[in-house]
mmCIF file of C-alpha atoms in Angstrom:
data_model
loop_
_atom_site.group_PDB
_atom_site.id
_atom_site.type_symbol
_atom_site.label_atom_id
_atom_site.label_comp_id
_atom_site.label_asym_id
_atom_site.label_seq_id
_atom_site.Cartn_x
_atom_site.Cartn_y
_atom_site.Cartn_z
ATOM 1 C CA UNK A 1 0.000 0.000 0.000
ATOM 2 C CA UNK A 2 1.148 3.418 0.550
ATOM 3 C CA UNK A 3 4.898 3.943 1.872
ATOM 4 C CA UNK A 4 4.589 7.721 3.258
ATOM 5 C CA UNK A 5 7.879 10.236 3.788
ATOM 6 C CA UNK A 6 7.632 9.729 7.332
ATOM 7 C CA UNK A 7 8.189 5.956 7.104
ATOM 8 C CA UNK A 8 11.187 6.408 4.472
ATOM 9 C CA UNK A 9 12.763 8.869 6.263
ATOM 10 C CA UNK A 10 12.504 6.875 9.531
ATOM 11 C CA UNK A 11 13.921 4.285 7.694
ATOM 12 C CA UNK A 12 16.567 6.348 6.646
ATOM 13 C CA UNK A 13 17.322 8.144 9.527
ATOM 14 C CA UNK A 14 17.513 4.771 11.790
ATOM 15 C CA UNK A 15 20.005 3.302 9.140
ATOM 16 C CA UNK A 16 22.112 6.496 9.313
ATOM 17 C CA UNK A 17 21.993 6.489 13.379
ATOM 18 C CA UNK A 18 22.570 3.050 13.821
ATOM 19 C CA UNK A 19 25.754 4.072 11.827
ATOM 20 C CA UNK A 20 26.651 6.994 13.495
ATOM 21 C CA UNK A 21 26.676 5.222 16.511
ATOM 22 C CA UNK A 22 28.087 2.187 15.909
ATOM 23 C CA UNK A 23 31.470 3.018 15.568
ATOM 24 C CA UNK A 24 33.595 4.461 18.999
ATOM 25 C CA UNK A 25 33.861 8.053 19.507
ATOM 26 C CA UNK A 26 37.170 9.504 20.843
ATOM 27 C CA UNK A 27 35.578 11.755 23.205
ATOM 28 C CA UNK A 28 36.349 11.678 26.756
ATOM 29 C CA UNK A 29 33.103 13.090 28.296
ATOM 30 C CA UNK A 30 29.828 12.468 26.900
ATOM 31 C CA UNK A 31 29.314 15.867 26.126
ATOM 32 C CA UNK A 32 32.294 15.673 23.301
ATOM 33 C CA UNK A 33 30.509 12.167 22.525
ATOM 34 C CA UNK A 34 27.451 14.005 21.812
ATOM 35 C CA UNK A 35 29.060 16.910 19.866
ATOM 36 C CA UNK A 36 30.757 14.670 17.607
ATOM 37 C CA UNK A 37 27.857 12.617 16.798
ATOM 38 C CA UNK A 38 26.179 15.949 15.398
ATOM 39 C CA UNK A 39 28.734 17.209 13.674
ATOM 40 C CA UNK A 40 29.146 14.015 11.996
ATOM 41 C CA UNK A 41 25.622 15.070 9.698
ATOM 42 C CA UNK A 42 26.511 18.483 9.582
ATOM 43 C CA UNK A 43 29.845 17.732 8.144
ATOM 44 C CA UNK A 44 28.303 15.240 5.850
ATOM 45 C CA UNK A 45 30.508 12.638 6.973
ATOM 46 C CA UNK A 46 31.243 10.125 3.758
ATOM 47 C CA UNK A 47 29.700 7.270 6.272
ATOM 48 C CA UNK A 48 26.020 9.041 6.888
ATOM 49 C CA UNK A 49 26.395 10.169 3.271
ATOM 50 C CA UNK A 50 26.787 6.767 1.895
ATOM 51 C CA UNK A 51 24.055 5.638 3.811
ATOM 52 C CA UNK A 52 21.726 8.002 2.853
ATOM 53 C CA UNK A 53 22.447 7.284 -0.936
ATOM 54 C CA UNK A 54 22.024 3.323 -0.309
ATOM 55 C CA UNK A 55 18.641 3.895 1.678
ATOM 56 C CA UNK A 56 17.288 6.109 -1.176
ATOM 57 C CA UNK A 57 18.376 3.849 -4.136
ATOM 58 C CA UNK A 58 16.063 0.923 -2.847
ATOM 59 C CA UNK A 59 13.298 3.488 -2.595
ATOM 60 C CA UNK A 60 10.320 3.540 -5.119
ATOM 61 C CA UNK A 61 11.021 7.065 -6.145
ATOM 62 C CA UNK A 62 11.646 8.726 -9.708
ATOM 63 C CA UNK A 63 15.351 9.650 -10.309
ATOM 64 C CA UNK A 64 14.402 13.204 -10.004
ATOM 65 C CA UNK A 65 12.449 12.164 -6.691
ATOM 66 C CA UNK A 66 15.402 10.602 -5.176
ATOM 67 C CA UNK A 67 17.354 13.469 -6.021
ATOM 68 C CA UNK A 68 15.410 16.122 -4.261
ATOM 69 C CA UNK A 69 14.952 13.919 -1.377
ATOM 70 C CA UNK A 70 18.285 13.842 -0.914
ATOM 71 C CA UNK A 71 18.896 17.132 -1.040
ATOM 72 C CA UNK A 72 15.889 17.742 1.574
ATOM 73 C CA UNK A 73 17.792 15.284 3.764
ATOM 74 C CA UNK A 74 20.786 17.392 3.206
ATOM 75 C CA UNK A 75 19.291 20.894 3.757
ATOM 76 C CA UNK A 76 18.219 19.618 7.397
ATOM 77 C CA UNK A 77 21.730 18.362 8.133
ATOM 78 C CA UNK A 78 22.705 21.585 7.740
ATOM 79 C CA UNK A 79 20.958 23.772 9.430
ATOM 80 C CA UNK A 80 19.795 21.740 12.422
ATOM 81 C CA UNK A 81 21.274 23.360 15.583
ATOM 82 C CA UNK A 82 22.050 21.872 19.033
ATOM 83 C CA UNK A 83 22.314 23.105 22.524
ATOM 84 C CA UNK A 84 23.585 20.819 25.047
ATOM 85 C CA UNK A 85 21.239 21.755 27.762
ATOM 86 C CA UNK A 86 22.283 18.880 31.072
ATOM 87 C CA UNK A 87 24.513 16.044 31.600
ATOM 88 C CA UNK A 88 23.650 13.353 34.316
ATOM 89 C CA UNK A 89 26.669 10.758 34.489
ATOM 90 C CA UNK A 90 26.560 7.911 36.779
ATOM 91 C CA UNK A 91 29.700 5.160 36.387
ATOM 92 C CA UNK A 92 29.805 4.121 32.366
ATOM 93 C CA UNK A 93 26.361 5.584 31.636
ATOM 94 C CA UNK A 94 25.302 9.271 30.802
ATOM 95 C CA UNK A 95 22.296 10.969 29.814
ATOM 96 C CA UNK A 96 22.503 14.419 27.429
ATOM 97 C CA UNK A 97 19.864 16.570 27.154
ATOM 98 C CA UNK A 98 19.874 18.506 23.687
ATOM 99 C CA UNK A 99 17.717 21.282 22.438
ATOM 100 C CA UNK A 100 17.476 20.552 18.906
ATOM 101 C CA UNK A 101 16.109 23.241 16.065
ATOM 102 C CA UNK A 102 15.080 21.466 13.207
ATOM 103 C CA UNK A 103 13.404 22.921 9.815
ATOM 104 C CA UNK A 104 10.026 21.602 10.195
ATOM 105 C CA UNK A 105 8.687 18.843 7.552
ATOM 106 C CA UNK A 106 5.941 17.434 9.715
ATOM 107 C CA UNK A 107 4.146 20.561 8.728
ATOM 108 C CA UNK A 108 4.543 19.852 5.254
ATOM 109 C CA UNK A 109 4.034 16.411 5.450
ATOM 110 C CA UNK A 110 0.730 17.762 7.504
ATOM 111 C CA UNK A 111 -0.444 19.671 4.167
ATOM 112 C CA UNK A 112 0.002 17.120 1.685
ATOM 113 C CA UNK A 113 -2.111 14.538 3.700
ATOM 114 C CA UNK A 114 -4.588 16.991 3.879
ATOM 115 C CA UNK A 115 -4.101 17.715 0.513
ATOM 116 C CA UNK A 116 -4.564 13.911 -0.129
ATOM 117 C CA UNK A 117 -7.408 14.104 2.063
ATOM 118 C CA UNK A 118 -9.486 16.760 0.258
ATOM 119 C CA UNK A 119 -8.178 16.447 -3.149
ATOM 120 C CA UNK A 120 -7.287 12.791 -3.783
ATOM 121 C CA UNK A 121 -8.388 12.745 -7.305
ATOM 122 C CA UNK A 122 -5.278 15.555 -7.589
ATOM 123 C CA UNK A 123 -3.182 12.094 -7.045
ATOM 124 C CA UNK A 124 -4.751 10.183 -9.682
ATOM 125 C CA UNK A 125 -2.893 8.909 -12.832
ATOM 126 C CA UNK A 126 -3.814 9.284 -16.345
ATOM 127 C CA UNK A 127 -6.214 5.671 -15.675
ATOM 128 C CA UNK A 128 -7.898 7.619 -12.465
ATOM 129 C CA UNK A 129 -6.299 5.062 -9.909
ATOM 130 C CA UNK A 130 -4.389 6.491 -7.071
ATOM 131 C CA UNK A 131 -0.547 7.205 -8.170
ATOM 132 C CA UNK A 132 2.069 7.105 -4.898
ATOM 133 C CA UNK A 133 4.377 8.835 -7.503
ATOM 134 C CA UNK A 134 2.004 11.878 -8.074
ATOM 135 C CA UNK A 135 1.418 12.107 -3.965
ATOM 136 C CA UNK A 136 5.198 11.286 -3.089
ATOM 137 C CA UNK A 137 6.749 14.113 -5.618
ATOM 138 C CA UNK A 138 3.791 16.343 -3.987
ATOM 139 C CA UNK A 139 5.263 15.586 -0.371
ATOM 140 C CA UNK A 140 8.598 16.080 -1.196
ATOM 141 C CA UNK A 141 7.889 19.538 -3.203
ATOM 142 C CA UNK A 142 6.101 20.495 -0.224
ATOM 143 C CA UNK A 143 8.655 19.789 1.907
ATOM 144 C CA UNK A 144 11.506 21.659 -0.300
ATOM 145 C CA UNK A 145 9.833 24.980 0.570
ATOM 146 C CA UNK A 146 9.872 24.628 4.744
ATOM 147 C CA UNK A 147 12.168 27.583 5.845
ATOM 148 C CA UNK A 148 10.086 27.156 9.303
ATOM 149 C CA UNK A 149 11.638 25.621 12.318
ATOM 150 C CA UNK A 150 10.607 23.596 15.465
ATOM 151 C CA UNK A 151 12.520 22.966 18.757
ATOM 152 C CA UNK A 152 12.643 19.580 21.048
ATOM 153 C CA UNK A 153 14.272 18.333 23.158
ATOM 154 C CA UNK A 154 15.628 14.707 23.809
ATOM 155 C CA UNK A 155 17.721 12.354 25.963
ATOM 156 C CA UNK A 156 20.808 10.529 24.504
ATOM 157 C CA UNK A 157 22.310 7.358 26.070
ATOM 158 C CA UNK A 158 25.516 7.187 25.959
ATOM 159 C CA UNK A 159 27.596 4.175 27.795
ATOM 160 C CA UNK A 160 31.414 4.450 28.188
ATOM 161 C CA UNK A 161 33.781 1.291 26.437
ATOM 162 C CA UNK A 162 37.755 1.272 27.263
ATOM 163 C CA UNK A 163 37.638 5.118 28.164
ATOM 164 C CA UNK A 164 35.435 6.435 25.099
ATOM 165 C CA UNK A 165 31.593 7.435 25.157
ATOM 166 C CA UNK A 166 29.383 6.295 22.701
ATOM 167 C CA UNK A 167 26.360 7.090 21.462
ATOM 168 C CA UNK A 168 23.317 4.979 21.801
ATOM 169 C CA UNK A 169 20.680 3.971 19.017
ATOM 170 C CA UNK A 170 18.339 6.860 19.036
ATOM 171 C CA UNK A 171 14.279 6.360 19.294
ATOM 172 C CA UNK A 172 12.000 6.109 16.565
ATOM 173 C CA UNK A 173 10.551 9.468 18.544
ATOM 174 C CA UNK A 174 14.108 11.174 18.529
ATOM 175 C CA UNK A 175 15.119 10.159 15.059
ATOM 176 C CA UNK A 176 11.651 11.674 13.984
ATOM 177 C CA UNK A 177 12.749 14.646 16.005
ATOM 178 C CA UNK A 178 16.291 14.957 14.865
ATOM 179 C CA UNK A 179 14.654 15.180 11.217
ATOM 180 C CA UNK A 180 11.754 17.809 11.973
ATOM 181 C CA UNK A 181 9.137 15.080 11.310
ATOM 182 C CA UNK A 182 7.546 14.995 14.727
#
């Protein structure tokens, strides 16, 4: 049936986090832990990068689809911000709480179902049956023109290994979060 943006970016975003985190961080409080892990995306680090290009491949998006998408996924990466707000560290375990400012797709994402909703014959191919393609280039046009931002917050766990913190695997929540789609 449908696959919506949220799902593939979820998709895409727990891929990319899983490798973000899986590798050890030399950062000797969690803080620098945390820090790196960020600027990883915002340096488009070739490992996130790669990722990202893999995960949209094996999507069923046009070319030009992909492209954008990637390019959305991009845009976000670089102009999320951060703000370490509190660090509780007990033993080889840490929580950080970050203020993150995200651009805001759920909003978009929020018109185009609505869209969908009120319209749907506006997604219908040249045969009148319901085209993903039509509703999935709508979403992601949609979502090229946020310039709007949200703020959350959320908890990373972080453990310590042989003197290095790492960062945990994130929460479908916080991975929607990180990528404005909560």
């Amino acid at each position: 049936m449908k696959k919506g943006i949220k799902t593939i970016l979820v998709v895409i975003c727990a891929l990319l986090l899983f490798t973000g985190c899986s590798c050890a961080l030399n950062d000797n409080k969690p803080e620098e832990a945390v820090e790196t892990f960020f600027e990883k995306y915002r340096a488009k680090d070739d490992n996130i990068m790669t990722q990202l290009k893999e995960t949209i491949e094996n999507e069923d998006l046009t070319d030009n689809s992909k492209e954008k998408y990637q390019e959305l996924m991009e845009k976000q990466y670089d102009q999320f911000a951060y703000v370490i707000k509190d660090t509780k560290e007990e033993d080889n375990s840490a929580i950080v709480t970050v203020e993150l400012t995200v651009l805001n797709y759920r909003s978009a994402i929020l018109e185009a179902e609505e869209e969908l909703k009120n319209n749907p014959d506006k997604f219908n191919d040249d045969e009148g049956k319901f085209s993903e393609e039509k509703y999935m280039d709508y979403k992601i046009e949609k979502m090229s023109k946020v310039n709007d931002t949200t703020t959350h917050t959320i908890d990373l766990s972080l453990t310590k290994e042989n003197g290095m913190w790492t960062v945990e695997q994130l929460s479908s929540d916080d991975i929607s979060k990180l990528h404005g789609l909560y």
